[in-house]
Amino acid sequence: MPALKENKKYTIEDIMALPENEHAELIDGQIYYQAAPSRKHQDISGELYATIHDYIKRNGGQCKVYHAPFAVLLNDDDSVYIEPDISVICDRNKLSDRGCEGAPDWIIEIVSPGSRRMDYMIKLFKYRTAGVREYWIVDYAKDMVMVYNFEQNEMETYTMADKVPAGIYDNLVIDFAEMDI
């Protein structure tokens, strides 16, 4: 994800002005272009979305789940615009026509070769400080799922064959071994 120009500070308006076929994120005023996801990335994203969506629906939950591209305006300023792979928002007052305005409760990022540094370092810090309750990093190349529960100040590591409990729900467990990926 190379930045556009290091010396200029971009805003959400600059992101919104990009052509529809160009996907990018804005972090601290820098634009980072996103490559098209791989088939495996999309398989994992689809499975996660379907599992979480079905769980919320079956349990009459109020949270909403979205998959990329879905805009998250993480801060009150206009210097951060991200499109997490999966976003779960429980406070519907944060939802607008633009996307989610504020921190989602749960974010899942699926690591791509070009997003490794962004997902493991930059976004981890941004999500934690913005008030995201839970952050998962799914790294299929490393056969790993890292779960950060920021409310409990805990981090657990799982494999892509494990059953992974969601911290924001009492009884949602995602069985990665059963995914069709």
Tab-separated table of C-alpha atoms in Angstrom:
chain	number	residue	atom	x	y	z
A	1	MET	CA	0.000	0.000	0.000
A	2	PRO	CA	2.236	2.847	-1.091
A	3	ALA	CA	1.293	6.338	0.009
A	4	LEU	CA	0.397	8.858	-2.665
A	5	LYS	CA	2.627	11.813	-1.768
A	6	GLU	CA	4.389	11.980	1.565
A	7	ASN	CA	4.560	15.772	1.783
A	8	LYS	CA	0.854	16.605	1.281
A	9	LYS	CA	-1.895	16.092	3.865
A	10	TYR	CA	-4.999	14.653	2.258
A	11	THR	CA	-8.555	14.686	3.604
A	12	ILE	CA	-11.671	12.579	3.273
A	13	GLU	CA	-12.732	14.887	0.429
A	14	ASP	CA	-9.683	13.709	-1.540
A	15	ILE	CA	-10.676	10.073	-0.972
A	16	MET	CA	-14.256	10.775	-2.037
A	17	ALA	CA	-12.964	12.413	-5.229
A	18	LEU	CA	-11.136	9.247	-6.362
A	19	PRO	CA	-12.656	7.367	-9.310
A	20	GLU	CA	-15.110	4.619	-8.258
A	21	ASN	CA	-12.773	1.825	-9.348
A	22	GLU	CA	-9.921	3.045	-7.110
A	23	HIS	CA	-9.961	1.926	-3.498
A	24	ALA	CA	-7.805	3.671	-0.961
A	25	GLU	CA	-7.626	4.419	2.728
A	26	LEU	CA	-6.620	7.624	4.466
A	27	ILE	CA	-4.540	7.427	7.632
A	28	ASP	CA	-3.181	10.550	9.274
A	29	GLY	CA	-3.648	12.526	6.075
A	30	GLN	CA	-1.827	10.025	3.840
A	31	ILE	CA	-3.587	8.090	1.080
A	32	TYR	CA	-2.814	4.375	0.769
A	33	TYR	CA	-4.066	2.632	-2.365
A	34	GLN	CA	-5.471	-0.873	-1.988
A	35	ALA	CA	-4.901	-3.676	-4.445
A	36	ALA	CA	-7.779	-5.937	-5.404
A	37	PRO	CA	-8.134	-8.765	-2.874
A	38	SER	CA	-7.270	-12.352	-3.771
A	39	ARG	CA	-9.885	-15.057	-4.172
A	40	LYS	CA	-8.896	-16.632	-0.835
A	41	HIS	CA	-9.160	-13.234	0.865
A	42	GLN	CA	-12.686	-12.875	-0.536
A	43	ASP	CA	-13.616	-16.434	0.513
A	44	ILE	CA	-12.561	-15.726	4.102
A	45	SER	CA	-14.291	-12.351	4.134
A	46	GLY	CA	-17.522	-13.845	2.796
A	47	GLU	CA	-17.503	-16.690	5.305
A	48	LEU	CA	-16.861	-14.331	8.222
A	49	TYR	CA	-19.536	-11.885	7.090
A	50	ALA	CA	-22.131	-14.653	6.635
A	51	THR	CA	-21.359	-16.248	10.012
A	52	ILE	CA	-21.528	-12.966	11.926
A	53	HIS	CA	-24.613	-11.743	10.025
A	54	ASP	CA	-26.450	-15.031	10.621
A	55	TYR	CA	-25.535	-14.985	14.321
A	56	ILE	CA	-26.838	-11.425	14.793
A	57	LYS	CA	-30.045	-12.203	12.892
A	58	ARG	CA	-30.706	-15.508	14.730
A	59	ASN	CA	-30.253	-13.801	18.090
A	60	GLY	CA	-32.283	-10.675	17.334
A	61	GLY	CA	-29.216	-8.505	17.803
A	62	GLN	CA	-29.108	-4.780	17.153
A	63	CYS	CA	-25.570	-4.719	15.759
A	64	LYS	CA	-24.970	-4.338	12.025
A	65	VAL	CA	-22.168	-6.080	10.122
A	66	TYR	CA	-20.613	-4.670	6.956
A	67	HIS	CA	-17.909	-5.914	4.589
A	68	ALA	CA	-15.496	-3.863	2.506
A	69	PRO	CA	-15.820	-1.541	0.835
A	70	PHE	CA	-17.597	0.174	3.748
A	71	ALA	CA	-16.394	3.551	4.974
A	72	VAL	CA	-15.293	4.001	8.562
A	73	LEU	CA	-14.516	7.576	9.555
A	74	LEU	CA	-12.598	6.647	12.664
A	75	ASN	CA	-11.905	10.070	14.186
A	76	ASP	CA	-13.715	13.370	14.568
A	77	ASP	CA	-11.289	14.985	12.139
A	78	ASP	CA	-11.057	14.334	8.412
A	79	SER	CA	-7.647	12.614	8.393
A	80	VAL	CA	-8.728	8.958	8.769
A	81	TYR	CA	-10.941	7.031	6.342
A	82	ILE	CA	-10.619	3.250	6.334
A	83	GLU	CA	-12.433	0.319	4.771
A	84	PRO	CA	-11.971	-2.662	7.116
A	85	ASP	CA	-12.678	-6.089	5.684
A	86	ILE	CA	-15.420	-6.631	8.313
A	87	SER	CA	-16.952	-3.997	10.620
A	88	VAL	CA	-19.515	-4.662	13.355
A	89	ILE	CA	-21.299	-1.592	14.709
A	90	CYS	CA	-23.650	-1.904	17.690
A	91	ASP	CA	-24.415	1.797	18.211
A	92	ARG	CA	-26.659	2.593	15.256
A	93	ASN	CA	-26.271	6.317	15.973
A	94	LYS	CA	-22.782	5.967	14.452
A	95	LEU	CA	-24.261	4.938	11.096
A	96	SER	CA	-24.876	7.541	8.411
A	97	ASP	CA	-25.133	7.602	4.640
A	98	ARG	CA	-21.340	8.038	4.583
A	99	GLY	CA	-20.706	4.846	6.616
A	100	CYS	CA	-19.674	4.498	10.255
A	101	GLU	CA	-18.763	7.746	11.977
A	102	GLY	CA	-16.676	6.665	14.941
A	103	ALA	CA	-15.186	3.402	16.114
A	104	PRO	CA	-16.928	0.132	15.236
A	105	ASP	CA	-17.224	-2.358	18.084
A	106	TRP	CA	-15.414	-5.122	16.207
A	107	ILE	CA	-13.112	-4.972	13.199
A	108	ILE	CA	-11.610	-7.864	11.259
A	109	GLU	CA	-8.769	-7.335	8.796
A	110	ILE	CA	-7.656	-10.131	6.467
A	111	VAL	CA	-3.971	-9.735	5.714
A	112	SER	CA	-2.860	-9.383	2.121
A	113	PRO	CA	0.803	-9.287	1.071
A	114	GLY	CA	0.648	-5.510	0.674
A	115	SER	CA	-1.272	-4.828	3.895
A	116	ARG	CA	0.865	-6.686	6.451
A	117	ARG	CA	2.560	-3.631	8.028
A	118	MET	CA	-0.676	-1.646	7.911
A	119	ASP	CA	-2.792	-4.356	9.589
A	120	TYR	CA	-0.264	-5.434	12.235
A	121	MET	CA	1.050	-2.034	13.251
A	122	ILE	CA	-0.662	1.100	12.015
A	123	LYS	CA	-4.267	-0.082	12.169
A	124	LEU	CA	-3.707	-1.931	15.449
A	125	PHE	CA	-2.672	1.364	17.072
A	126	LYS	CA	-5.415	3.389	15.351
A	127	TYR	CA	-8.187	0.947	16.283
A	128	ARG	CA	-7.085	0.657	19.896
A	129	THR	CA	-6.821	4.410	20.456
A	130	ALA	CA	-10.113	5.132	18.633
A	131	GLY	CA	-12.134	2.868	20.948
A	132	VAL	CA	-12.648	-0.301	18.886
A	133	ARG	CA	-13.572	-3.009	21.400
A	134	GLU	CA	-12.169	-6.004	19.496
A	135	TYR	CA	-9.783	-6.394	16.542
A	136	TRP	CA	-8.983	-9.587	14.663
A	137	ILE	CA	-6.118	-10.016	12.228
A	138	VAL	CA	-6.666	-13.037	9.976
A	139	ASP	CA	-3.374	-13.985	8.342
A	140	TYR	CA	-4.007	-17.062	6.208
A	141	ALA	CA	-0.446	-17.060	4.805
A	142	LYS	CA	0.829	-17.549	8.374
A	143	ASP	CA	-2.088	-19.828	9.386
A	144	MET	CA	-2.886	-17.413	12.205
A	145	VAL	CA	-5.765	-15.456	13.716
A	146	MET	CA	-4.765	-12.814	16.252
A	147	VAL	CA	-7.545	-11.581	18.516
A	148	TYR	CA	-7.118	-8.313	20.392
A	149	ASN	CA	-9.744	-7.720	23.068
A	150	PHE	CA	-9.016	-4.098	23.925
A	151	GLU	CA	-11.664	-3.963	26.696
A	152	GLN	CA	-9.939	-6.778	28.591
A	153	ASN	CA	-6.447	-5.749	27.464
A	154	GLU	CA	-5.871	-9.288	26.167
A	155	MET	CA	-4.433	-10.848	23.025
A	156	GLU	CA	-4.862	-14.465	21.919
A	157	THR	CA	-3.398	-16.280	18.925
A	158	TYR	CA	-5.232	-19.055	17.089
A	159	THR	CA	-4.669	-21.102	13.937
A	160	MET	CA	-6.920	-21.264	10.883
A	161	ALA	CA	-8.113	-24.665	12.187
A	162	ASP	CA	-9.335	-23.354	15.559
A	163	LYS	CA	-12.676	-22.308	16.955
A	164	VAL	CA	-12.298	-18.629	17.821
A	165	PRO	CA	-14.650	-16.983	20.343
A	166	ALA	CA	-15.844	-13.457	19.646
A	167	GLY	CA	-15.282	-11.278	22.700
A	168	ILE	CA	-18.145	-8.856	22.072
A	169	TYR	CA	-20.685	-11.719	22.157
A	170	ASP	CA	-21.202	-14.315	24.879
A	171	ASN	CA	-21.722	-17.323	22.646
A	172	LEU	CA	-20.431	-16.633	19.131
A	173	VAL	CA	-17.600	-18.946	18.153
A	174	ILE	CA	-16.252	-18.942	14.605
A	175	ASP	CA	-14.942	-22.319	13.487
A	176	PHE	CA	-12.287	-21.573	10.882
A	177	ALA	CA	-11.857	-25.307	10.133
A	178	GLU	CA	-15.445	-25.450	8.841
A	179	MET	CA	-14.994	-22.551	6.423
A	180	ASP	CA	-15.123	-23.328	2.725
A	181	ILE	CA	-11.840	-21.593	1.824
